[in-house]
Amino acid sequence: MHRNSTIVSTKQKRIAALAKLSPEMAFTSLAYLMDIDWLKEAYRRTRKDGAVGVDGVTAERYEQDLEINLQSLLDRAKSGAYRAPPVRRVHIPKGGSSTETRPLGIPTLEDKVLQRAVVMLLEPIYEQDFLDCSYGFRPRRSAHQALASFRDQAMTGRPIGGWVLEVDIRKFFDNLDHRLLRQFLRLRVRDGVLLRLIDKWLKAGVMEDGNLSHPDSGTPQGGVISPLLSNVFLHYVLDQWFEQDVKPRMRQRAFLIRYADDFVIGFRDERDAQRVLEVIPQRFGKYGLTVHPTKTKLVRFRPPSLRKEWNELPDDRPGTFDLLGFTHYWARSRNGYWVVKLKTAKDRFTRAVHSIDHWCRDNRHLSIPDQHKKLTEKLRGHYAYYGVTGNSAALARFLHEVGPRWRRWLNRRNNIRSMTWERFLVILRRYPLAPNRAVRSTLRRAANP
């Protein structure tokens, strides 16, 4: 292990042990742990190949005087002289829409390093507080673990399945209330240096098309510290409330699965689900958030009865819902059991295909070997996330969509007059696209029919 990693890990373990021992204590002194070795480790953990911020400084340029730059950053952070630069806002496509986008904030490299350093201080504390239902942007936790947890709980007990409340928070990252966030933070952190830095990041502003604005609420998506702040906010607004206030009042079992601001709640009893559906808008409204009236819905999610198979109950059809890029539905396993299966959600599939098409268009000037190498990386990245057991049809369809788009943009290269299918098949034999395959299995158990 790298020397700085060992030093940081030792300090983090001390913080975590104290936080676990004293769950009600607010830490008043943390910044003293942040020294030059801490900053070096934060820099090592910071992504270097991302887009540059408003100052245009790249990692290569910053590393020319790395020791001096990090020492200067440390001194400014602790003395209060650090000025948080505005984030550069760009817009990326949202879901499968060709018109709807979501904003992404790009901090400067130096800002990323300092935010990473602060996250490294706060994370050991909040990892003792966060509940098991929370999976987003946490150490050793992933989206696939969240999906597996839902499937396990949905297939537990008798009868299996039930009802799923699918909730959509409107523009959560744009509407996060700064005042309330500060109150939540002070429950566990009262170190003046850290609180001032977080306050500066919240007030830093957004640069878009040369115009600087200072929103009164929200935390930019793309900031290193934003996921932690959002998890802190929703820990108190949703997770803790559900665990302490909602679950004890339920007639039957209920469970929450949350990944950042995406979450669903599973219920065994429909009356429990209806009660929570009614109170959810009020709960979020209390903290300055709103839920989407049409995207927030209650889904009947249990296997169809045998009587449905005999066409005796025409309305006895299970619903489906989307979570973390997958559509969840009930189907028979090879052994004849009812299980929850996953397939790529339509909007994510469309977005992935559009992304491949745009890349082929923008990079058609590259040599065929270079294009093939990058396309192979993109396909394997797609399989790494969507390659779950039972999703082979969607993976095969995605691969089927990639080939024609690659041929289409090769056909528009100036030095290729006609990229016929015959000619393209010759290229594919020499440069075959990565075959689709299931990389992981989310099926932990099967439920008896």
Tab-separated table of C-alpha atoms in Angstrom:
chain	number	residue	atom	x	y	z
A	1	MET	CA	0.000	0.000	0.000
A	2	HIS	CA	1.170	3.552	-0.755
A	3	ARG	CA	2.658	5.334	2.293
A	4	ASN	CA	0.113	8.154	2.196
A	5	SER	CA	-2.723	5.623	1.866
A	6	THR	CA	-1.537	3.891	5.050
A	7	ILE	CA	-1.349	7.175	6.957
A	8	VAL	CA	-4.828	8.232	5.805
A	9	SER	CA	-6.322	4.803	6.501
A	10	THR	CA	-4.997	4.836	10.073
A	11	LYS	CA	-6.505	8.265	10.751
A	12	GLN	CA	-9.821	7.274	9.164
A	13	LYS	CA	-10.053	4.192	11.363
A	14	ARG	CA	-9.614	6.384	14.441
A	15	ILE	CA	-12.378	8.710	13.266
A	16	ALA	CA	-14.691	5.783	12.468
A	17	ALA	CA	-14.093	4.126	15.838
A	18	LEU	CA	-14.889	7.345	17.707
A	19	ALA	CA	-17.994	7.988	15.563
A	20	LYS	CA	-19.277	4.475	16.220
A	21	LEU	CA	-18.566	4.732	19.932
A	22	SER	CA	-20.372	8.090	20.248
A	23	PRO	CA	-23.272	8.169	17.741
A	24	GLU	CA	-24.691	11.393	19.187
A	25	MET	CA	-21.397	13.301	19.312
A	26	ALA	CA	-20.598	16.217	16.993
A	27	PHE	CA	-16.926	16.406	15.940
A	28	THR	CA	-15.442	19.832	16.684
A	29	SER	CA	-11.875	19.123	15.579
A	30	LEU	CA	-11.153	17.286	12.318
A	31	ALA	CA	-9.266	19.680	10.046
A	32	TYR	CA	-6.024	19.228	11.990
A	33	LEU	CA	-5.830	15.707	10.514
A	34	MET	CA	-5.642	17.182	7.018
A	35	ASP	CA	-1.923	17.642	6.343
A	36	ILE	CA	0.259	17.517	3.207
A	37	ASP	CA	0.222	13.701	3.174
A	38	TRP	CA	-3.572	13.816	3.338
A	39	LEU	CA	-3.669	16.210	0.365
A	40	LYS	CA	-1.278	14.007	-1.614
A	41	GLU	CA	-3.538	11.020	-1.064
A	42	ALA	CA	-6.574	13.098	-2.026
A	43	TYR	CA	-4.806	14.090	-5.229
A	44	ARG	CA	-3.953	10.449	-5.946
A	45	ARG	CA	-7.631	9.504	-5.600
A	46	THR	CA	-8.809	12.362	-7.811
A	47	ARG	CA	-9.635	11.556	-11.404
A	48	LYS	CA	-7.082	13.234	-13.665
A	49	ASP	CA	-8.615	12.732	-17.125
A	50	GLY	CA	-11.910	14.516	-16.534
A	51	ALA	CA	-13.048	17.749	-18.149
A	52	VAL	CA	-11.317	20.908	-16.920
A	53	GLY	CA	-13.041	23.541	-14.813
A	54	VAL	CA	-13.389	27.278	-15.329
A	55	ASP	CA	-9.643	27.884	-14.852
A	56	GLY	CA	-8.667	25.462	-17.622
A	57	VAL	CA	-5.937	23.847	-15.480
A	58	THR	CA	-5.144	20.242	-16.407
A	59	ALA	CA	-3.546	17.570	-14.227
A	60	GLU	CA	-0.361	17.695	-16.313
A	61	ARG	CA	0.007	21.408	-15.668
A	62	TYR	CA	-0.854	21.103	-11.957
A	63	GLU	CA	1.690	18.324	-11.453
A	64	GLN	CA	4.562	20.464	-12.699
A	65	ASP	CA	4.729	21.987	-9.191
A	66	LEU	CA	2.597	19.463	-7.328
A	67	GLU	CA	4.216	19.777	-3.880
A	68	ILE	CA	4.084	23.582	-3.951
A	69	ASN	CA	0.515	23.642	-5.281
A	70	LEU	CA	-0.774	21.214	-2.661
A	71	GLN	CA	0.964	23.048	0.183
A	72	SER	CA	-0.544	26.320	-1.015
A	73	LEU	CA	-3.968	24.681	-1.220
A	74	LEU	CA	-3.613	23.313	2.305
A	75	ASP	CA	-2.547	26.668	3.744
A	76	ARG	CA	-5.416	28.525	2.060
A	77	ALA	CA	-7.967	25.917	3.158
A	78	LYS	CA	-6.973	26.054	6.829
A	79	SER	CA	-6.489	29.828	7.025
A	80	GLY	CA	-9.846	30.593	5.428
A	81	ALA	CA	-8.225	32.273	2.416
A	82	TYR	CA	-9.408	29.622	-0.029
A	83	ARG	CA	-11.939	30.941	-2.530
A	84	ALA	CA	-14.120	28.288	-4.114
A	85	PRO	CA	-14.301	28.870	-7.882
A	86	PRO	CA	-17.635	28.491	-9.670
A	87	VAL	CA	-18.373	25.185	-11.352
A	88	ARG	CA	-18.589	25.020	-15.124
A	89	ARG	CA	-22.049	23.810	-16.081
A	90	VAL	CA	-22.677	21.531	-19.043
A	91	HIS	CA	-25.820	19.639	-19.986
A	92	ILE	CA	-25.969	15.944	-20.774
A	93	PRO	CA	-28.902	13.917	-22.168
A	94	LYS	CA	-31.372	12.614	-19.619
A	95	GLY	CA	-32.679	9.086	-20.068
A	96	GLY	CA	-33.619	8.285	-23.651
A	97	SER	CA	-34.797	11.807	-24.429
A	98	SER	CA	-33.220	13.684	-27.308
A	99	THR	CA	-34.336	17.056	-25.888
A	100	GLU	CA	-34.424	16.719	-22.084
A	101	THR	CA	-31.082	17.179	-20.324
A	102	ARG	CA	-29.728	17.338	-16.808
A	103	PRO	CA	-27.089	19.828	-15.634
A	104	LEU	CA	-23.627	18.646	-14.669
A	105	GLY	CA	-21.232	20.845	-12.717
A	106	ILE	CA	-17.505	20.522	-13.416
A	107	PRO	CA	-15.252	21.859	-10.617
A	108	THR	CA	-11.634	22.860	-11.135
A	109	LEU	CA	-8.965	20.224	-10.503
A	110	GLU	CA	-7.813	21.950	-7.315
A	111	ASP	CA	-11.382	22.143	-6.074
A	112	LYS	CA	-11.816	18.420	-6.741
A	113	VAL	CA	-8.712	17.647	-4.695
A	114	LEU	CA	-9.854	19.723	-1.717
A	115	GLN	CA	-13.373	18.319	-1.883
A	116	ARG	CA	-11.904	14.816	-1.963
A	117	ALA	CA	-9.808	15.637	1.106
A	118	VAL	CA	-12.912	16.784	3.006
A	119	VAL	CA	-14.887	13.718	1.918
A	120	MET	CA	-12.051	11.542	3.254
A	121	LEU	CA	-12.548	13.214	6.653
A	122	LEU	CA	-16.340	13.038	6.746
A	123	GLU	CA	-16.917	9.636	5.210
A	124	PRO	CA	-15.677	7.608	8.218
A	125	ILE	CA	-18.182	9.445	10.420
A	126	TYR	CA	-21.229	9.060	8.220
A	127	GLU	CA	-20.475	5.459	7.327
A	128	GLN	CA	-21.286	4.703	10.969
A	129	ASP	CA	-24.621	6.547	10.664
A	130	PHE	CA	-25.911	5.633	7.202
A	131	LEU	CA	-28.381	2.752	7.097
A	132	ASP	CA	-28.177	-0.491	5.119
A	133	CYS	CA	-30.916	0.680	2.732
A	134	SER	CA	-28.565	3.327	1.273
A	135	TYR	CA	-26.223	2.196	-1.526
A	136	GLY	CA	-25.273	5.207	-3.644
A	137	PHE	CA	-21.710	6.577	-3.650
A	138	ARG	CA	-20.620	4.716	-0.543
A	139	PRO	CA	-17.440	2.662	-0.031
A	140	ARG	CA	-17.752	-1.010	-0.985
A	141	ARG	CA	-21.372	-0.535	-2.081
A	142	SER	CA	-22.740	-0.589	-5.610
A	143	ALA	CA	-25.857	-0.338	-7.732
A	144	HIS	CA	-25.783	-4.094	-8.316
A	145	GLN	CA	-25.859	-4.696	-4.570
A	146	ALA	CA	-28.935	-2.465	-4.350
A	147	LEU	CA	-30.609	-4.424	-7.141
A	148	ALA	CA	-29.738	-7.745	-5.512
A	149	SER	CA	-31.085	-6.533	-2.182
A	150	PHE	CA	-34.428	-5.596	-3.730
A	151	ARG	CA	-34.733	-8.959	-5.466
A	152	ASP	CA	-33.876	-10.868	-2.305
A	153	GLN	CA	-36.427	-8.974	-0.222
A	154	ALA	CA	-39.143	-9.120	-2.876
A	155	MET	CA	-38.794	-12.910	-3.027
A	156	THR	CA	-38.699	-13.398	0.752
A	157	GLY	CA	-41.654	-14.768	2.689
A	158	ARG	CA	-45.087	-15.953	1.611
A	159	PRO	CA	-46.702	-14.867	-0.535
A	160	ILE	CA	-43.805	-13.452	-2.508
A	161	GLY	CA	-43.949	-9.980	-4.029
A	162	GLY	CA	-46.413	-7.281	-3.068
A	163	TRP	CA	-46.483	-3.587	-3.967
A	164	VAL	CA	-43.718	-1.183	-5.002
A	165	LEU	CA	-43.854	2.567	-4.485
A	166	GLU	CA	-41.724	4.186	-7.190
A	167	VAL	CA	-40.876	7.786	-6.202
A	168	ASP	CA	-39.382	10.500	-8.391
A	169	ILE	CA	-37.988	13.572	-6.601
A	170	ARG	CA	-38.169	16.624	-8.829
A	171	LYS	CA	-34.713	18.113	-9.469
A	172	PHE	CA	-33.348	17.000	-6.126
A	173	PHE	CA	-29.793	18.260	-6.675
A	174	ASP	CA	-31.117	21.661	-7.799
A	175	ASN	CA	-33.533	22.092	-4.876
A	176	LEU	CA	-31.509	20.821	-1.930
A	177	ASP	CA	-32.075	23.398	0.842
A	178	HIS	CA	-28.766	24.881	2.058
A	179	ARG	CA	-30.100	25.965	5.442
A	180	LEU	CA	-31.472	22.529	6.250
A	181	LEU	CA	-28.318	20.839	4.990
A	182	ARG	CA	-26.224	22.963	7.357
A	183	GLN	CA	-28.487	21.945	10.237
A	184	PHE	CA	-28.092	18.277	9.385
A	185	LEU	CA	-24.316	18.581	9.074
A	186	ARG	CA	-23.982	20.277	12.449
A	187	LEU	CA	-25.567	17.261	14.132
A	188	ARG	CA	-22.279	15.425	13.533
A	189	VAL	CA	-19.702	18.014	12.387
A	190	ARG	CA	-18.927	21.357	14.045
A	191	ASP	CA	-15.398	21.862	12.812
A	192	GLY	CA	-15.307	25.473	11.649
A	193	VAL	CA	-12.755	24.910	8.878
A	194	LEU	CA	-14.782	22.131	7.246
A	195	LEU	CA	-18.142	23.864	7.625
A	196	ARG	CA	-16.746	27.057	6.083
A	197	LEU	CA	-15.344	25.118	3.127
A	198	ILE	CA	-18.667	23.363	2.526
A	199	ASP	CA	-20.455	26.699	2.769
A	200	LYS	CA	-18.099	28.182	0.179
A	201	TRP	CA	-18.806	25.315	-2.209
A	202	LEU	CA	-22.541	25.755	-1.762
A	203	LYS	CA	-22.204	29.472	-2.545
A	204	ALA	CA	-19.539	29.177	-5.255
A	205	GLY	CA	-21.925	29.751	-8.119
A	206	VAL	CA	-22.342	28.305	-11.582
A	207	MET	CA	-20.673	29.477	-14.803
A	208	GLU	CA	-22.702	28.762	-17.932
A	209	ASP	CA	-22.124	30.324	-21.346
A	210	GLY	CA	-20.003	33.020	-19.728
A	211	ASN	CA	-22.706	33.985	-17.224
A	212	LEU	CA	-22.167	33.544	-13.481
A	213	SER	CA	-25.154	32.782	-11.249
A	214	HIS	CA	-25.468	32.004	-7.547
A	215	PRO	CA	-28.415	29.662	-6.867
A	216	ASP	CA	-29.952	29.824	-3.388
A	217	SER	CA	-30.367	26.058	-3.252
A	218	GLY	CA	-28.901	22.886	-4.686
A	219	THR	CA	-25.525	21.222	-4.997
A	220	PRO	CA	-24.046	20.705	-8.470
A	221	GLN	CA	-24.086	17.172	-9.839
A	222	GLY	CA	-20.498	16.371	-10.704
A	223	GLY	CA	-18.926	17.836	-7.588
A	224	VAL	CA	-16.840	15.391	-5.566
A	225	ILE	CA	-18.567	16.306	-2.311
A	226	SER	CA	-22.112	16.487	-3.727
A	227	PRO	CA	-22.910	12.746	-3.370
A	228	LEU	CA	-21.936	12.773	0.309
A	229	LEU	CA	-23.972	15.914	0.994
A	230	SER	CA	-26.997	14.437	-0.769
A	231	ASN	CA	-26.659	11.219	1.215
A	232	VAL	CA	-26.505	13.188	4.468
A	233	PHE	CA	-29.632	15.140	3.512
A	234	LEU	CA	-31.654	12.082	2.505
A	235	HIS	CA	-30.405	10.083	5.473
A	236	TYR	CA	-32.337	12.413	7.771
A	237	VAL	CA	-35.225	13.243	5.443
A	238	LEU	CA	-35.961	9.722	4.181
A	239	ASP	CA	-33.899	6.805	5.528
A	240	GLN	CA	-34.081	7.560	9.238
A	241	TRP	CA	-37.713	8.647	8.997
A	242	PHE	CA	-38.702	5.443	7.210
A	243	GLU	CA	-36.820	3.216	9.646
A	244	GLN	CA	-37.908	4.930	12.866
A	245	ASP	CA	-41.367	6.340	12.077
A	246	VAL	CA	-42.829	4.466	9.108
A	247	LYS	CA	-41.861	0.815	9.554
A	248	PRO	CA	-43.183	0.493	13.127
A	249	ARG	CA	-46.616	1.676	11.884
A	250	MET	CA	-46.856	-0.819	9.008
A	251	ARG	CA	-49.260	-3.734	9.206
A	252	GLN	CA	-46.821	-6.008	7.360
A	253	ARG	CA	-43.211	-5.948	6.204
A	254	ALA	CA	-41.897	-2.972	4.214
A	255	PHE	CA	-38.411	-2.122	2.976
A	256	LEU	CA	-36.569	0.786	1.361
A	257	ILE	CA	-33.867	0.636	-1.315
A	258	ARG	CA	-32.127	3.946	-2.101
A	259	TYR	CA	-29.273	4.830	-4.438
A	260	ALA	CA	-28.559	8.578	-4.160
A	261	ASP	CA	-31.923	10.224	-4.995
A	262	ASP	CA	-33.331	7.121	-6.756
A	263	PHE	CA	-35.374	4.941	-4.449
A	264	VAL	CA	-38.260	2.504	-4.227
A	265	ILE	CA	-40.198	1.171	-1.258
A	266	GLY	CA	-41.500	-2.381	-1.199
A	267	PHE	CA	-44.635	-3.396	0.704
A	268	ARG	CA	-46.368	-6.667	1.459
A	269	ASP	CA	-49.692	-4.970	2.226
A	270	GLU	CA	-51.508	-2.633	-0.201
A	271	ARG	CA	-53.016	-0.541	2.599
A	272	ASP	CA	-49.550	0.167	3.983
A	273	ALA	CA	-48.419	1.229	0.504
A	274	GLN	CA	-51.389	3.584	0.065
A	275	ARG	CA	-50.743	5.237	3.431
A	276	VAL	CA	-47.092	5.929	2.587
A	277	LEU	CA	-48.014	7.127	-0.914
A	278	GLU	CA	-50.292	9.732	0.663
A	279	VAL	CA	-47.716	10.984	3.187
A	280	ILE	CA	-44.570	10.987	0.982
A	281	PRO	CA	-45.371	14.347	-0.745
A	282	GLN	CA	-45.953	15.961	2.658
A	283	ARG	CA	-42.733	14.551	4.057
A	284	PHE	CA	-40.604	15.879	1.208
A	285	GLY	CA	-42.527	19.152	1.066
A	286	LYS	CA	-41.523	19.782	4.669
A	287	TYR	CA	-37.896	19.903	3.487
A	288	GLY	CA	-38.378	21.956	0.338
A	289	LEU	CA	-38.638	19.051	-2.097
A	290	THR	CA	-41.455	17.906	-4.360
A	291	VAL	CA	-42.270	14.565	-5.907
A	292	HIS	CA	-43.309	14.203	-9.538
A	293	PRO	CA	-47.102	13.640	-9.575
A	294	THR	CA	-47.119	11.285	-12.564
A	295	LYS	CA	-43.748	9.561	-12.207
A	296	THR	CA	-44.451	8.740	-8.570
A	297	LYS	CA	-46.716	5.716	-8.628
A	298	LEU	CA	-47.742	2.558	-6.847
A	299	VAL	CA	-47.093	-0.639	-8.777
A	300	ARG	CA	-48.697	-4.004	-8.088
A	301	PHE	CA	-45.621	-6.205	-8.120
A	302	ARG	CA	-46.235	-9.884	-7.498
A	303	PRO	CA	-46.304	-12.978	-9.715
A	304	PRO	CA	-49.468	-13.574	-11.730
A	305	SER	CA	-51.666	-16.194	-10.118
A	306	LEU	CA	-52.159	-19.589	-11.669
A	307	ARG	CA	-55.742	-18.548	-12.367
A	308	LYS	CA	-54.397	-15.830	-14.657
A	309	GLU	CA	-52.571	-18.486	-16.634
A	310	TRP	CA	-55.929	-20.177	-17.064
A	311	ASN	CA	-57.428	-16.805	-18.189
A	312	GLU	CA	-59.818	-16.696	-15.225
A	313	LEU	CA	-58.545	-13.356	-13.885
A	314	PRO	CA	-57.983	-10.976	-16.829
A	315	ASP	CA	-56.986	-8.100	-14.497
A	316	ASP	CA	-54.509	-10.153	-12.466
A	317	ARG	CA	-51.393	-8.873	-14.207
A	318	PRO	CA	-48.204	-7.891	-12.400
A	319	GLY	CA	-46.769	-4.420	-12.975
A	320	THR	CA	-43.204	-3.492	-13.788
A	321	PHE	CA	-41.012	-0.644	-12.627
A	322	ASP	CA	-37.574	0.796	-13.378
A	323	LEU	CA	-34.718	1.127	-10.914
A	324	LEU	CA	-31.072	1.989	-11.666
A	325	GLY	CA	-31.417	1.432	-15.395
A	326	PHE	CA	-33.247	-1.904	-15.202
A	327	THR	CA	-36.892	-2.815	-15.698
A	328	HIS	CA	-37.976	-5.278	-12.996
A	329	TYR	CA	-40.559	-7.938	-13.804
A	330	TRP	CA	-41.683	-11.387	-12.713
A	331	ALA	CA	-40.885	-14.469	-14.787
A	332	ARG	CA	-40.414	-18.188	-14.394
A	333	SER	CA	-36.938	-19.525	-13.698
A	334	ARG	CA	-35.605	-22.611	-15.459
A	335	ASN	CA	-36.761	-24.625	-12.464
A	336	GLY	CA	-40.270	-23.248	-12.760
A	337	TYR	CA	-40.083	-20.855	-9.797
A	338	TRP	CA	-41.343	-17.287	-9.896
A	339	VAL	CA	-38.357	-14.897	-9.701
A	340	VAL	CA	-37.711	-11.183	-10.192
A	341	LYS	CA	-35.839	-10.646	-13.453
A	342	LEU	CA	-34.110	-7.602	-14.899
A	343	LYS	CA	-33.820	-6.209	-18.385
A	344	THR	CA	-32.302	-2.987	-19.664
A	345	ALA	CA	-34.805	-0.148	-19.282
A	346	LYS	CA	-36.010	1.344	-22.562
A	347	ASP	CA	-34.718	4.851	-21.875
A	348	ARG	CA	-31.264	3.572	-20.874
A	349	PHE	CA	-31.108	1.343	-23.938
A	350	THR	CA	-32.011	4.250	-26.210
A	351	ARG	CA	-29.486	6.525	-24.529
A	352	ALA	CA	-26.715	3.934	-24.872
A	353	VAL	CA	-27.441	3.453	-28.576
A	354	HIS	CA	-27.489	7.225	-29.152
A	355	SER	CA	-24.174	7.520	-27.329
A	356	ILE	CA	-22.567	4.923	-29.626
A	357	ASP	CA	-24.011	6.620	-32.692
A	358	HIS	CA	-22.687	10.051	-31.653
A	359	TRP	CA	-19.255	8.618	-30.884
A	360	CYS	CA	-19.026	6.915	-34.288
A	361	ARG	CA	-20.044	10.159	-35.960
A	362	ASP	CA	-17.550	12.313	-34.075
A	363	ASN	CA	-14.641	9.854	-34.414
A	364	ARG	CA	-15.075	8.513	-37.928
A	365	HIS	CA	-11.794	10.186	-38.863
A	366	LEU	CA	-9.864	7.718	-36.679
A	367	SER	CA	-8.307	4.614	-38.172
A	368	ILE	CA	-10.453	1.486	-38.162
A	369	PRO	CA	-8.178	-0.269	-35.605
A	370	ASP	CA	-8.464	2.719	-33.246
A	371	GLN	CA	-12.239	2.876	-33.671
A	372	HIS	CA	-12.514	-0.846	-33.063
A	373	LYS	CA	-10.462	-0.626	-29.872
A	374	LYS	CA	-12.647	2.134	-28.437
A	375	LEU	CA	-15.915	0.482	-29.480
A	376	THR	CA	-14.774	-2.733	-27.820
A	377	GLU	CA	-14.121	-0.805	-24.598
A	378	LYS	CA	-17.572	0.789	-24.787
A	379	LEU	CA	-19.283	-2.548	-25.389
A	380	ARG	CA	-17.471	-4.202	-22.514
A	381	GLY	CA	-18.374	-1.283	-20.270
A	382	HIS	CA	-22.027	-1.727	-21.251
A	383	TYR	CA	-21.858	-5.457	-20.546
A	384	ALA	CA	-20.132	-4.838	-17.214
A	385	TYR	CA	-23.195	-2.964	-15.959
A	386	TYR	CA	-26.119	-4.470	-17.875
A	387	GLY	CA	-24.681	-7.973	-18.219
A	388	VAL	CA	-26.823	-9.608	-15.536
A	389	THR	CA	-28.380	-13.033	-15.688
A	390	GLY	CA	-31.566	-12.994	-17.756
A	391	ASN	CA	-30.719	-9.844	-19.719
A	392	SER	CA	-29.057	-11.589	-22.676
A	393	ALA	CA	-31.779	-10.567	-25.154
A	394	ALA	CA	-31.235	-6.850	-24.451
A	395	LEU	CA	-27.451	-7.289	-24.649
A	396	ALA	CA	-27.751	-9.069	-28.000
A	397	ARG	CA	-30.061	-6.341	-29.293
A	398	PHE	CA	-27.583	-3.665	-28.203
A	399	LEU	CA	-24.741	-5.410	-30.051
A	400	HIS	CA	-27.039	-5.713	-33.075
A	401	GLU	CA	-27.596	-1.929	-33.000
A	402	VAL	CA	-23.893	-1.075	-32.782
A	403	GLY	CA	-22.766	-2.747	-36.019
A	404	PRO	CA	-25.074	-0.832	-38.424
A	405	ARG	CA	-24.177	2.477	-36.813
A	406	TRP	CA	-20.483	1.825	-37.140
A	407	ARG	CA	-20.947	0.916	-40.798
A	408	ARG	CA	-23.123	3.980	-41.381
A	409	TRP	CA	-20.454	6.422	-40.220
A	410	LEU	CA	-17.622	4.542	-41.896
A	411	ASN	CA	-19.611	4.944	-45.073
A	412	ARG	CA	-19.453	8.722	-44.636
A	413	ARG	CA	-15.684	8.927	-44.429
A	414	ASN	CA	-14.167	10.904	-47.281
A	415	ASN	CA	-11.708	8.165	-48.186
A	416	ILE	CA	-14.342	5.425	-48.348
A	417	ARG	CA	-16.720	5.773	-51.272
A	418	SER	CA	-19.023	2.913	-50.443
A	419	MET	CA	-19.013	0.867	-47.277
A	420	THR	CA	-21.246	-1.932	-48.469
A	421	TRP	CA	-22.373	-4.634	-46.074
A	422	GLU	CA	-20.093	-7.108	-47.836
A	423	ARG	CA	-17.109	-4.873	-47.272
A	424	PHE	CA	-18.164	-4.168	-43.690
A	425	LEU	CA	-18.471	-7.895	-42.936
A	426	VAL	CA	-14.895	-8.339	-44.092
A	427	ILE	CA	-13.866	-5.630	-41.590
A	428	LEU	CA	-15.878	-7.337	-38.846
A	429	ARG	CA	-14.107	-10.618	-39.458
A	430	ARG	CA	-10.791	-8.871	-38.924
A	431	TYR	CA	-12.035	-6.548	-36.150
A	432	PRO	CA	-14.923	-8.393	-34.450
A	433	LEU	CA	-17.067	-6.518	-31.952
A	434	ALA	CA	-17.002	-7.825	-28.386
A	435	PRO	CA	-19.652	-10.556	-28.011
A	436	ASN	CA	-22.370	-9.964	-25.455
A	437	ARG	CA	-22.212	-11.923	-22.213
A	438	ALA	CA	-23.598	-11.858	-18.694
A	439	VAL	CA	-20.845	-10.601	-16.415
A	440	ARG	CA	-22.608	-11.015	-13.088
A	441	SER	CA	-25.554	-12.755	-11.496
A	442	THR	CA	-27.997	-10.837	-9.304
A	443	LEU	CA	-30.057	-13.937	-8.643
A	444	ARG	CA	-29.321	-14.819	-5.045
A	445	ARG	CA	-32.188	-17.204	-4.405
A	446	ALA	CA	-35.331	-18.603	-6.013
A	447	ALA	CA	-38.773	-18.628	-4.486
A	448	ASN	CA	-41.051	-21.627	-4.652
A	449	PRO	CA	-44.217	-21.245	-6.713
